Amino acid sequence: MTVVTQDPRQSRFTATVDGVLCVLDYQLQGDTMAIVHTGVPSQVGGRGIAAELTRSALDTARANGWKVRPLCSYAEVYMRRHPEYNDLRA
């Protein structure tokens, strides 16, 4: 399991896998989290890291009572495939 950390000052979630930084960037607009970018370099791709970053962001949004606007294509597809997060859509 990958350890995901939120860095609210930089508006991102991060995970370091095999020394490689993976990120999910967001913008907080009032009570809405806009997910703008998910980046997992190819050398560590295919391990479900983007899914873990996205899940952490969505769980954080839920815990804070925020809605989510998935502007990143990966986050959009993730939310479509995981209907348990439909209630978070802005």
PDB file of C-alpha atoms in Angstrom:
ATOM      1  CA  MET A   1       0.000   0.000   0.000  1.00  0.00           C
ATOM      2  CA  THR A   2       1.224   3.461  -0.926  1.00  0.00           C
ATOM      3  CA  VAL A   3       1.406   6.183   1.718  1.00  0.00           C
ATOM      4  CA  VAL A   4      -0.412   9.304   0.503  1.00  0.00           C
ATOM      5  CA  THR A   5       0.132  12.640   2.238  1.00  0.00           C
ATOM      6  CA  GLN A   6      -1.834  15.853   1.845  1.00  0.00           C
ATOM      7  CA  ASP A   7       0.099  19.119   1.599  1.00  0.00           C
ATOM      8  CA  PRO A   8      -2.595  21.800   2.018  1.00  0.00           C
ATOM      9  CA  ARG A   9      -0.097  24.661   1.594  1.00  0.00           C
ATOM     10  CA  GLN A  10       0.719  23.449  -1.918  1.00  0.00           C
ATOM     11  CA  SER A  11      -2.814  22.170  -2.611  1.00  0.00           C
ATOM     12  CA  ARG A  12      -1.661  18.677  -3.445  1.00  0.00           C
ATOM     13  CA  PHE A  13      -1.573  15.071  -2.393  1.00  0.00           C
ATOM     14  CA  THR A  14       1.734  13.258  -2.793  1.00  0.00           C
ATOM     15  CA  ALA A  15       3.119   9.752  -2.714  1.00  0.00           C
ATOM     16  CA  THR A  16       6.750   8.774  -3.184  1.00  0.00           C
ATOM     17  CA  VAL A  17       7.207   5.342  -4.736  1.00  0.00           C
ATOM     18  CA  ASP A  18      10.689   3.928  -5.326  1.00  0.00           C
ATOM     19  CA  GLY A  19      12.032   7.463  -4.874  1.00  0.00           C
ATOM     20  CA  VAL A  20       9.683   8.902  -7.518  1.00  0.00           C
ATOM     21  CA  LEU A  21       7.251  11.698  -6.593  1.00  0.00           C
ATOM     22  CA  CYS A  22       3.626  11.205  -7.681  1.00  0.00           C
ATOM     23  CA  VAL A  23       1.080  14.009  -7.260  1.00  0.00           C
ATOM     24  CA  LEU A  24      -2.541  15.029  -7.385  1.00  0.00           C
ATOM     25  CA  ASP A  25      -2.986  18.804  -7.586  1.00  0.00           C
ATOM     26  CA  TYR A  26      -6.191  20.541  -6.608  1.00  0.00           C
ATOM     27  CA  GLN A  27      -7.634  24.008  -6.095  1.00  0.00           C
ATOM     28  CA  LEU A  28      -9.942  24.697  -3.202  1.00  0.00           C
ATOM     29  CA  GLN A  29     -12.651  27.146  -4.236  1.00  0.00           C
ATOM     30  CA  GLY A  30     -14.872  27.801  -1.232  1.00  0.00           C
ATOM     31  CA  ASP A  31     -16.291  24.399  -0.337  1.00  0.00           C
ATOM     32  CA  THR A  32     -15.393  22.819  -3.693  1.00  0.00           C
ATOM     33  CA  MET A  33     -12.213  20.887  -4.436  1.00  0.00           C
ATOM     34  CA  ALA A  34     -11.313  21.118  -8.124  1.00  0.00           C
ATOM     35  CA  ILE A  35      -8.958  18.255  -9.006  1.00  0.00           C
ATOM     36  CA  VAL A  36      -6.793  19.703 -11.769  1.00  0.00           C
ATOM     37  CA  HIS A  37      -3.959  17.216 -12.316  1.00  0.00           C
ATOM     38  CA  THR A  38      -2.894  13.703 -11.443  1.00  0.00           C
ATOM     39  CA  GLY A  39       0.701  12.841 -12.279  1.00  0.00           C
ATOM     40  CA  VAL A  40       2.372   9.454 -11.975  1.00  0.00           C
ATOM     41  CA  PRO A  41       5.653   9.129 -13.896  1.00  0.00           C
ATOM     42  CA  SER A  42       5.857   6.141 -16.245  1.00  0.00           C
ATOM     43  CA  GLN A  43       8.643   4.435 -14.283  1.00  0.00           C
ATOM     44  CA  VAL A  44       6.168   3.740 -11.453  1.00  0.00           C
ATOM     45  CA  GLY A  45       2.968   3.663 -13.496  1.00  0.00           C
ATOM     46  CA  GLY A  46       0.533   0.779 -13.583  1.00  0.00           C
ATOM     47  CA  ARG A  47       0.594   0.175  -9.827  1.00  0.00           C
ATOM     48  CA  GLY A  48      -2.651   1.904  -8.880  1.00  0.00           C
ATOM     49  CA  ILE A  49      -0.898   4.978  -7.490  1.00  0.00           C
ATOM     50  CA  ALA A  50      -3.159   7.466  -9.301  1.00  0.00           C
ATOM     51  CA  ALA A  51      -6.167   5.619  -7.878  1.00  0.00           C
ATOM     52  CA  GLU A  52      -4.774   5.875  -4.346  1.00  0.00           C
ATOM     53  CA  LEU A  53      -4.074   9.594  -4.756  1.00  0.00           C
ATOM     54  CA  THR A  54      -7.583  10.174  -6.104  1.00  0.00           C
ATOM     55  CA  ARG A  55      -9.226   8.075  -3.398  1.00  0.00           C
ATOM     56  CA  SER A  56      -7.350  10.032  -0.718  1.00  0.00           C
ATOM     57  CA  ALA A  57      -8.448  13.347  -2.228  1.00  0.00           C
ATOM     58  CA  LEU A  58     -12.080  12.236  -2.444  1.00  0.00           C
ATOM     59  CA  ASP A  59     -12.068  10.863   1.103  1.00  0.00           C
ATOM     60  CA  THR A  60     -10.584  14.148   2.340  1.00  0.00           C
ATOM     61  CA  ALA A  61     -13.260  16.111   0.489  1.00  0.00           C
ATOM     62  CA  ARG A  62     -15.967  13.971   2.071  1.00  0.00           C
ATOM     63  CA  ALA A  63     -14.477  14.359   5.569  1.00  0.00           C
ATOM     64  CA  ASN A  64     -14.446  18.146   5.148  1.00  0.00           C
ATOM     65  CA  GLY A  65     -17.924  18.415   3.628  1.00  0.00           C
ATOM     66  CA  TRP A  66     -16.559  19.632   0.270  1.00  0.00           C
ATOM     67  CA  LYS A  67     -17.936  18.983  -3.186  1.00  0.00           C
ATOM     68  CA  VAL A  68     -15.574  17.867  -5.967  1.00  0.00           C
ATOM     69  CA  ARG A  69     -15.141  19.096  -9.512  1.00  0.00           C
ATOM     70  CA  PRO A  70     -12.977  16.523 -11.379  1.00  0.00           C
ATOM     71  CA  LEU A  71     -11.282  18.682 -14.039  1.00  0.00           C
ATOM     72  CA  CYS A  72      -8.485  16.128 -14.486  1.00  0.00           C
ATOM     73  CA  SER A  73      -9.519  13.377 -16.918  1.00  0.00           C
ATOM     74  CA  TYR A  74      -8.211  10.636 -14.616  1.00  0.00           C
ATOM     75  CA  ALA A  75     -10.262  11.914 -11.665  1.00  0.00           C
ATOM     76  CA  GLU A  76     -13.345  12.167 -13.891  1.00  0.00           C
ATOM     77  CA  VAL A  77     -13.032   8.537 -15.012  1.00  0.00           C
ATOM     78  CA  TYR A  78     -12.280   7.389 -11.449  1.00  0.00           C
ATOM     79  CA  MET A  79     -15.444   9.043 -10.146  1.00  0.00           C
ATOM     80  CA  ARG A  80     -17.533   7.499 -12.937  1.00  0.00           C
ATOM     81  CA  ARG A  81     -16.157   4.044 -12.093  1.00  0.00           C
ATOM     82  CA  HIS A  82     -16.730   4.506  -8.357  1.00  0.00           C
ATOM     83  CA  PRO A  83     -20.347   5.580  -7.875  1.00  0.00           C
ATOM     84  CA  GLU A  84     -19.872   5.655  -4.105  1.00  0.00           C
ATOM     85  CA  TYR A  85     -18.392   9.136  -4.696  1.00  0.00           C
ATOM     86  CA  ASN A  86     -21.313  10.475  -6.807  1.00  0.00           C
ATOM     87  CA  ASP A  87     -22.624  12.479  -3.860  1.00  0.00           C
ATOM     88  CA  LEU A  88     -19.447  14.581  -3.933  1.00  0.00           C
ATOM     89  CA  ARG A  89     -19.920  15.933  -7.469  1.00  0.00           C
ATOM     90  CA  ALA A  90     -20.199  19.705  -7.624  1.00  0.00           C
TER      91      ALA A  90
END
